[in-house]
Coordinates of C-alpha atoms and ligand atoms in Angstrom, one line a residue:
X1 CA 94.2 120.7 113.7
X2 CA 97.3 118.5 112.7
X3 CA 97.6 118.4 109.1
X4 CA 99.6 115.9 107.1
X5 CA 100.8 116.8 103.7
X6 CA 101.0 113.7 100.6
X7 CA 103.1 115.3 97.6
X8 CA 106.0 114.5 95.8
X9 CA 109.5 114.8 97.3
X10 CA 111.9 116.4 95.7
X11 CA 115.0 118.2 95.9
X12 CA 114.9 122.0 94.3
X13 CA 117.9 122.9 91.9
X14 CA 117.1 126.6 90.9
X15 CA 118.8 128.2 88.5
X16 CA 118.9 131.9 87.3
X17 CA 118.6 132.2 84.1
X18 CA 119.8 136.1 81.8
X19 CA 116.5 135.5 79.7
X20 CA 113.8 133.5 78.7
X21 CA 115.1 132.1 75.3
X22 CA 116.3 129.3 77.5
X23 CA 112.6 128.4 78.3
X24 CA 112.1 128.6 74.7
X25 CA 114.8 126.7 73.9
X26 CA 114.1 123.6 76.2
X27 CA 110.6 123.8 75.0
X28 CA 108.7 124.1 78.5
X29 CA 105.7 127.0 78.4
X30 CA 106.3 129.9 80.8
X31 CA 104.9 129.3 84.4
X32 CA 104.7 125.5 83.8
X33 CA 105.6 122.2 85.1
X34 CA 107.1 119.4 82.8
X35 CA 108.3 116.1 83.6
X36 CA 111.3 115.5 82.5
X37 CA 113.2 112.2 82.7
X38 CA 116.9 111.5 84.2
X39 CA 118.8 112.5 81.0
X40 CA 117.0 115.2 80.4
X41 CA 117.5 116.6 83.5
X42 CA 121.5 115.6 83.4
X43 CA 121.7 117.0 80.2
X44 CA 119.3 120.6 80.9
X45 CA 121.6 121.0 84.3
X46 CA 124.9 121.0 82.3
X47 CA 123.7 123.1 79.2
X48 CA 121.9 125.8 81.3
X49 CA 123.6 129.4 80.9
X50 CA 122.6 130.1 84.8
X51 CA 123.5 133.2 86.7
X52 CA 123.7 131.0 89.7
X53 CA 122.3 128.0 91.3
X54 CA 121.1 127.1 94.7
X55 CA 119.6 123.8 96.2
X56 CA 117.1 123.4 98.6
X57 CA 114.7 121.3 99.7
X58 CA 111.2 121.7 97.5
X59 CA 108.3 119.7 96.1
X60 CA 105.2 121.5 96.9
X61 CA 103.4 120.1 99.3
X62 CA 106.5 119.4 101.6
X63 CA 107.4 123.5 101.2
X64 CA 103.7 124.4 102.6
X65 CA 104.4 121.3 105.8
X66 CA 107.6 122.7 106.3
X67 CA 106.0 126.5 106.3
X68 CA 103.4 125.3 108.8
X69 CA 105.8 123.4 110.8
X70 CA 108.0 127.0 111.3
X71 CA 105.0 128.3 112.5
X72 CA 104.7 126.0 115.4
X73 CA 101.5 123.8 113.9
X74 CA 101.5 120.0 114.2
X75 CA 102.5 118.9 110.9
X76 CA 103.4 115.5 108.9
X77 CA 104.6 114.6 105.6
X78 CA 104.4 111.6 103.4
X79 CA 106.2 111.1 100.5
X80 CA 108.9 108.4 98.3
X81 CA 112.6 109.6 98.7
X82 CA 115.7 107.9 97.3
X83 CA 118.7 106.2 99.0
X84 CA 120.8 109.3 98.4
X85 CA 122.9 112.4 99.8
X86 CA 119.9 114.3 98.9
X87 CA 117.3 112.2 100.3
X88 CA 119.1 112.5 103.4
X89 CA 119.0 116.3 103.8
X90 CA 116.0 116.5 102.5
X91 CA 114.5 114.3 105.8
X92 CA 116.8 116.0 108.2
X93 CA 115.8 119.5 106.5
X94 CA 111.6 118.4 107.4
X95 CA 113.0 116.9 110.7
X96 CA 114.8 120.3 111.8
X97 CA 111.9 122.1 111.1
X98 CA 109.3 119.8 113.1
X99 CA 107.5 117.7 110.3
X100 CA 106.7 114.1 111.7
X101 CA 108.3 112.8 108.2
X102 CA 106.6 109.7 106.9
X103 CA 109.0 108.7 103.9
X104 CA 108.9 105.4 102.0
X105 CA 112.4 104.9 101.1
X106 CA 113.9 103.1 98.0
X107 CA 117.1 102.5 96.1
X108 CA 118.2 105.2 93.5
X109 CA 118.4 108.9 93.0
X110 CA 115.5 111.5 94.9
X111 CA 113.5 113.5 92.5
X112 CA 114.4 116.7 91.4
X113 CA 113.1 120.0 89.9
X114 CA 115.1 122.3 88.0
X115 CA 113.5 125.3 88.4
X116 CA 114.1 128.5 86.5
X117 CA 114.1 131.8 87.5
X118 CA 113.8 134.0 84.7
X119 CA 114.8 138.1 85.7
X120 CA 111.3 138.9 86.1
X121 CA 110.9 136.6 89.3
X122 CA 108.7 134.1 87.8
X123 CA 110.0 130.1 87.5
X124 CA 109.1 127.7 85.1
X125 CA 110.4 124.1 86.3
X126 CA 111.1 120.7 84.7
X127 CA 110.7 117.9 86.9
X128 CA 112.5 114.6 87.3
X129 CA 110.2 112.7 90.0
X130 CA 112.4 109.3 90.3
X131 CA 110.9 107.1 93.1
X132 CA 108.0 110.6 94.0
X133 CA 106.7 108.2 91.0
X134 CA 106.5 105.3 92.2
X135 CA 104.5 106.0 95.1
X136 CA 101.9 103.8 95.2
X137 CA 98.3 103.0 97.0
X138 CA 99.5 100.2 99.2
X139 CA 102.1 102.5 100.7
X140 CA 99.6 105.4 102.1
X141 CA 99.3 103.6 105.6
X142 CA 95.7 104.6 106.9
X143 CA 96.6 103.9 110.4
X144 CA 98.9 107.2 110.1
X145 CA 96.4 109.3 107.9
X146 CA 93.8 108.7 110.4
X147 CA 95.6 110.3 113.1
X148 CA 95.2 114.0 111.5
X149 CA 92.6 116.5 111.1
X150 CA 93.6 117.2 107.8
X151 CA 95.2 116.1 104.7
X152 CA 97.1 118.9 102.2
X153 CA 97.5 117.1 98.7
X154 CA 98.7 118.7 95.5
X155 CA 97.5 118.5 91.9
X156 CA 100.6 117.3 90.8
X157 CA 99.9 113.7 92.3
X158 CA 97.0 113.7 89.2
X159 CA 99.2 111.7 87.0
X160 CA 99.4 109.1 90.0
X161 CA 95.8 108.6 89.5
X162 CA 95.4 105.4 91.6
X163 CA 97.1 106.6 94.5
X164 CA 95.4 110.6 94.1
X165 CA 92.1 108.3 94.1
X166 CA 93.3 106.3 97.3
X167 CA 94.6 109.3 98.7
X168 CA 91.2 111.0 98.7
X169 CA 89.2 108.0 99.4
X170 CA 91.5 106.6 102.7
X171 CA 91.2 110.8 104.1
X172 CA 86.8 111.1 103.2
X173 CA 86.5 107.9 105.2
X174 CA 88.7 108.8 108.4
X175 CA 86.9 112.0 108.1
X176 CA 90.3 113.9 107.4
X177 CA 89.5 117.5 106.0
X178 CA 90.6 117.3 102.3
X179 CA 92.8 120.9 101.2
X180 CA 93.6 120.0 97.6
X181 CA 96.0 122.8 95.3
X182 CA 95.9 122.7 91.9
X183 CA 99.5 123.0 91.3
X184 CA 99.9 124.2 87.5
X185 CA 97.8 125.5 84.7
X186 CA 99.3 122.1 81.9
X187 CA 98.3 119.3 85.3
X188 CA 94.5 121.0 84.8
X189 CA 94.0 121.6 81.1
X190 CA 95.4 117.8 81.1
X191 CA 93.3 116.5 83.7
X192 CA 90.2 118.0 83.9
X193 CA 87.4 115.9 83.4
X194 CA 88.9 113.8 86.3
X195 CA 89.0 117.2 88.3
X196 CA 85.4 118.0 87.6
X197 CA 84.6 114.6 89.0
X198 CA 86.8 114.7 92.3
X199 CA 86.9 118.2 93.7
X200 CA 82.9 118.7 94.5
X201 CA 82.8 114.4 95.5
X202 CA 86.4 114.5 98.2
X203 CA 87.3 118.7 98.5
X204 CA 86.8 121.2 101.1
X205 CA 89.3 123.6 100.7
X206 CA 90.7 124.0 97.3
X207 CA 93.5 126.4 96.6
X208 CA 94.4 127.6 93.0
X209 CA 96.1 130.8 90.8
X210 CA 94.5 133.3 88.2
X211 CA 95.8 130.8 85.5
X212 CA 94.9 127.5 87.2
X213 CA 91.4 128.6 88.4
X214 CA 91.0 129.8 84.6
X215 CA 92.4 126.6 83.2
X216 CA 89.1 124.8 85.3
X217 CA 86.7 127.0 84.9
X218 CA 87.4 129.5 82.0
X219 CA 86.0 132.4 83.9
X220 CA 87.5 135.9 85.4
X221 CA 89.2 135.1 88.8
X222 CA 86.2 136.0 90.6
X223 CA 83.5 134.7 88.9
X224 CA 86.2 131.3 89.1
X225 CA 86.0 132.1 93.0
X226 CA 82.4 131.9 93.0
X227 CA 82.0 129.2 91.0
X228 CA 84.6 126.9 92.9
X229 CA 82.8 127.9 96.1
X230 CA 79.5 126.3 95.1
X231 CA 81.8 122.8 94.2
X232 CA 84.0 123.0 97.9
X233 CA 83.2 124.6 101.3
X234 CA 86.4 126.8 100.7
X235 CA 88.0 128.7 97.6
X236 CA 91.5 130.6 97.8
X237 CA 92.6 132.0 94.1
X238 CA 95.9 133.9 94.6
X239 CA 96.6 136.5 92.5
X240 CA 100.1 137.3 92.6
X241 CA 100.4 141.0 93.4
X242 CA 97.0 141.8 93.4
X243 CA 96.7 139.8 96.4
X244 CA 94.1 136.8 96.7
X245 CA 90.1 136.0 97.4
X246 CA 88.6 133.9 99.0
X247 CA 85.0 132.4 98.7
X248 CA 82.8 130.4 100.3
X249 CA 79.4 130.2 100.3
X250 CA 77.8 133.0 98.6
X251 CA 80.6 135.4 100.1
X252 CA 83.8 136.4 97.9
X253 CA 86.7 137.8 100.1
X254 CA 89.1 139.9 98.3
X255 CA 92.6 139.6 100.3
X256 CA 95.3 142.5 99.4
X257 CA 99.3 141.3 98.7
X258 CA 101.5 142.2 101.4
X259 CA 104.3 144.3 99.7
X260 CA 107.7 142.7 98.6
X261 CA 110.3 142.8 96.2
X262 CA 109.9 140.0 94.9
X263 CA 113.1 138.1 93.2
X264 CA 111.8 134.7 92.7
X265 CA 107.9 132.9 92.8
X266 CA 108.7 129.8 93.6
X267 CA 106.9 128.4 96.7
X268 CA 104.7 131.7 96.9
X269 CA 100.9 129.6 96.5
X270 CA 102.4 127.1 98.9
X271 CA 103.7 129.4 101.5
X272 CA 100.0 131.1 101.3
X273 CA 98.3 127.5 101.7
X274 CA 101.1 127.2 104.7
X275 CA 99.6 130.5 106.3
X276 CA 96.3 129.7 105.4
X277 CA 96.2 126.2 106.5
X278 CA 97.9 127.7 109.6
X279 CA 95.1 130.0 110.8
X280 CA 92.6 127.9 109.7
X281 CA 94.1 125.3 112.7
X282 CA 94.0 128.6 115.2
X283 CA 90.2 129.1 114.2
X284 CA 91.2 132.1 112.9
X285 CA 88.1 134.0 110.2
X286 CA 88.7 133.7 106.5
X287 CA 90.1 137.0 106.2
X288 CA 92.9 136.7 109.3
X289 CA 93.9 132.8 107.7
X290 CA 94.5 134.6 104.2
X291 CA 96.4 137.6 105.7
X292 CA 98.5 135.3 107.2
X293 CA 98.8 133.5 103.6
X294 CA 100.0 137.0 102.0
X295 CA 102.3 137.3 104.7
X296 CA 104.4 134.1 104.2
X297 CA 104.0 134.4 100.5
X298 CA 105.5 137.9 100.6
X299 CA 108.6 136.5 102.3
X300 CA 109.0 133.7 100.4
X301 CA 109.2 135.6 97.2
X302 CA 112.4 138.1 98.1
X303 CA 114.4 134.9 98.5
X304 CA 115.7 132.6 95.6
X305 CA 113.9 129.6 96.2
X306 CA 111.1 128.0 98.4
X307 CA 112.6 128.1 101.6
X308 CA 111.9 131.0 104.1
X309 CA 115.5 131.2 106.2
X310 CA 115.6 130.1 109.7
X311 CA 116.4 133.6 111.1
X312 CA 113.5 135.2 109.7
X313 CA 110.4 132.7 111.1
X314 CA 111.1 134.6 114.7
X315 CA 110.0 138.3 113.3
X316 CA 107.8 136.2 111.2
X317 CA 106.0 134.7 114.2
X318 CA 105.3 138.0 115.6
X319 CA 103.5 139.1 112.3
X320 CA 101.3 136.2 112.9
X321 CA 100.4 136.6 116.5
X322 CA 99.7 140.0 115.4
X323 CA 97.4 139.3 112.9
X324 CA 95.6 136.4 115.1
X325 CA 94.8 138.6 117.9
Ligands
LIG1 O1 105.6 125.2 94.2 C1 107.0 125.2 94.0 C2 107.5 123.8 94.1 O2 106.9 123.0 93.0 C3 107.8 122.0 92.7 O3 107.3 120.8 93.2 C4 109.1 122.4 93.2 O4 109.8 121.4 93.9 C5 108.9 123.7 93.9 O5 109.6 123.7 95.2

């Protein structure tokens, strides 16, 4: 199955933060995603008390590709980039790992997301999209989409509604798979009449947390499973340390957390998808796809940041093949 992931681009900035009175003084809820715009972001980067600060390359969608692509699956990506430093490791950074990178490139500065860690591992990120933005319907080329099996999109595209819509539309007809994530709690309280349209007319597999699955459906996680299975052909709510389940049909399938110490969430429902998505393209069952989504997200969390480091996708292969055969 060759996937091809449509997200916004953007270059990860994280930043350790001593508490959360800095979430409370920037005014952005716990957990959440805010845009932001460029000042705001100059002027959060300089005034944050951080511990430290590491960049990488993020955006959600693009972590998952890149994920899949360590894993040896056949994996593009399309998204708007800038004409900067950053834009440029961020394509060598998908290019190194094996994504077939499908960027549409204009002037200016690459998005960004500030992300903050507070001590309890959990981030909280304010996003500066720049040209992600401007990504619009004319620039999704079919002739490229139609060459995969699948397309991975994520919730955040929502406020792009005309090219989310074109998105889904372009992948139903070329008879793509559609793998949609729900991306933050605020994206669905704000969006979800349009949600409650879309997801049971273009989904398959949809891909949510306790809080977002709440946020659609207002029920416990797995009566939200259920329920979400009766909309798509496949449900995945992650539940942090608890693990995950996944439903289809009439079938709920709790999935337990592979152990970690866990320093920072970011990338964590995106590095699950990434395993997910992977065994999926193997034909592995339900179960062995999600193990091998609790796997990645375990390593993904003892790292600061989204990215898993190139020495560890070896041992991590291994785990896979493991859990395959
Ligand atoms: O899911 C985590 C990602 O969401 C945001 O898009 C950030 O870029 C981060 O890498």
């Amino acid at each position: 199955m060759r996937t091809i992931g449509l997200g916004n681009a953007l270059v990860d900035v994280v930043l350790r933060v001593k508490d959360e009175s800095v979430l409370s003084d920037i005014g952005i809820a716990k957990g959440a995603m805010e845009l932001i715009d460029k000042d705001q972001m100059i002027r959060l980067r300089s005034a944050s008390t951080d511990l430290s600060r590491s960049v990488s390359p993020g955006g959600s969608v693009c972590n998952t590709i890149r994920a899949m692509a360590n894993l040896g699956a056949n994996v593009g990506y399309i998204g708007k980039i800038g004409s900067d430093e950053l834009a440029q490791s961020y394509e060598s950074a998908l290019q190194q790992a094996g994504v077939e990178p499908n960027f549409v490139k204009t002037e200016g500065i690459s998005g960004s997301c500030t992300v903050f860690v507070t001590p309890d591992g959990e981030r909280t990120m304010a996003t500066f999209l720049g040209p992600a933005a401007t990504l619009n319907p004319a620039e999704l080329k079919s002739e490229i989409i139609r060459t995969y099996d699948c397309i991975y999109i994520e919730g955040y595209l929502i406020v792009n509604e005309p090219l989310f819509r074109e998105a889904l539309s372009l992948a139903k007809e070329a008879g793509l798979k559609v793998a949609l994530d729900l991306s933050s709690f605020n994206v669905v309280e704000s969006n979800l009449a349009m949600l409650q349209e879309v997801i049971p007319a273009y989904v398959d597999i949809l891909f949510c947390n306790e809080q977002e699955s709440f946020s659609f459906t207002g029920l416990s996680p797995r009566e939200a499973a259920s329920r979400l299975a009766q909309m798509v052909d496949i449900a995945v709510v992650t539940l942090g340390k608890e693990g995950a389940l996944v439903a289809t049909g009439n079938e709920v399938i709790p999935i337990d957390a592979v152990k970690a110490r866990a320093v920072d969430t970011t990338g964590a429902g995106d590095h699950f998808a990434a395993g997910f998505l992977f065994g999926l393209s193997k034909s592995a069952t339900l179960d062995r796809a999600a193990r091998i989504g609790a796997l990645l997200a375990s390593h993904v969390v003892e790292v600061s940041g989204a990215c898993i480091p190139d020495h560890q996708w070896e041992q991590i292969k291994l785990k896979v093949a493991h859990i395959l055969n």
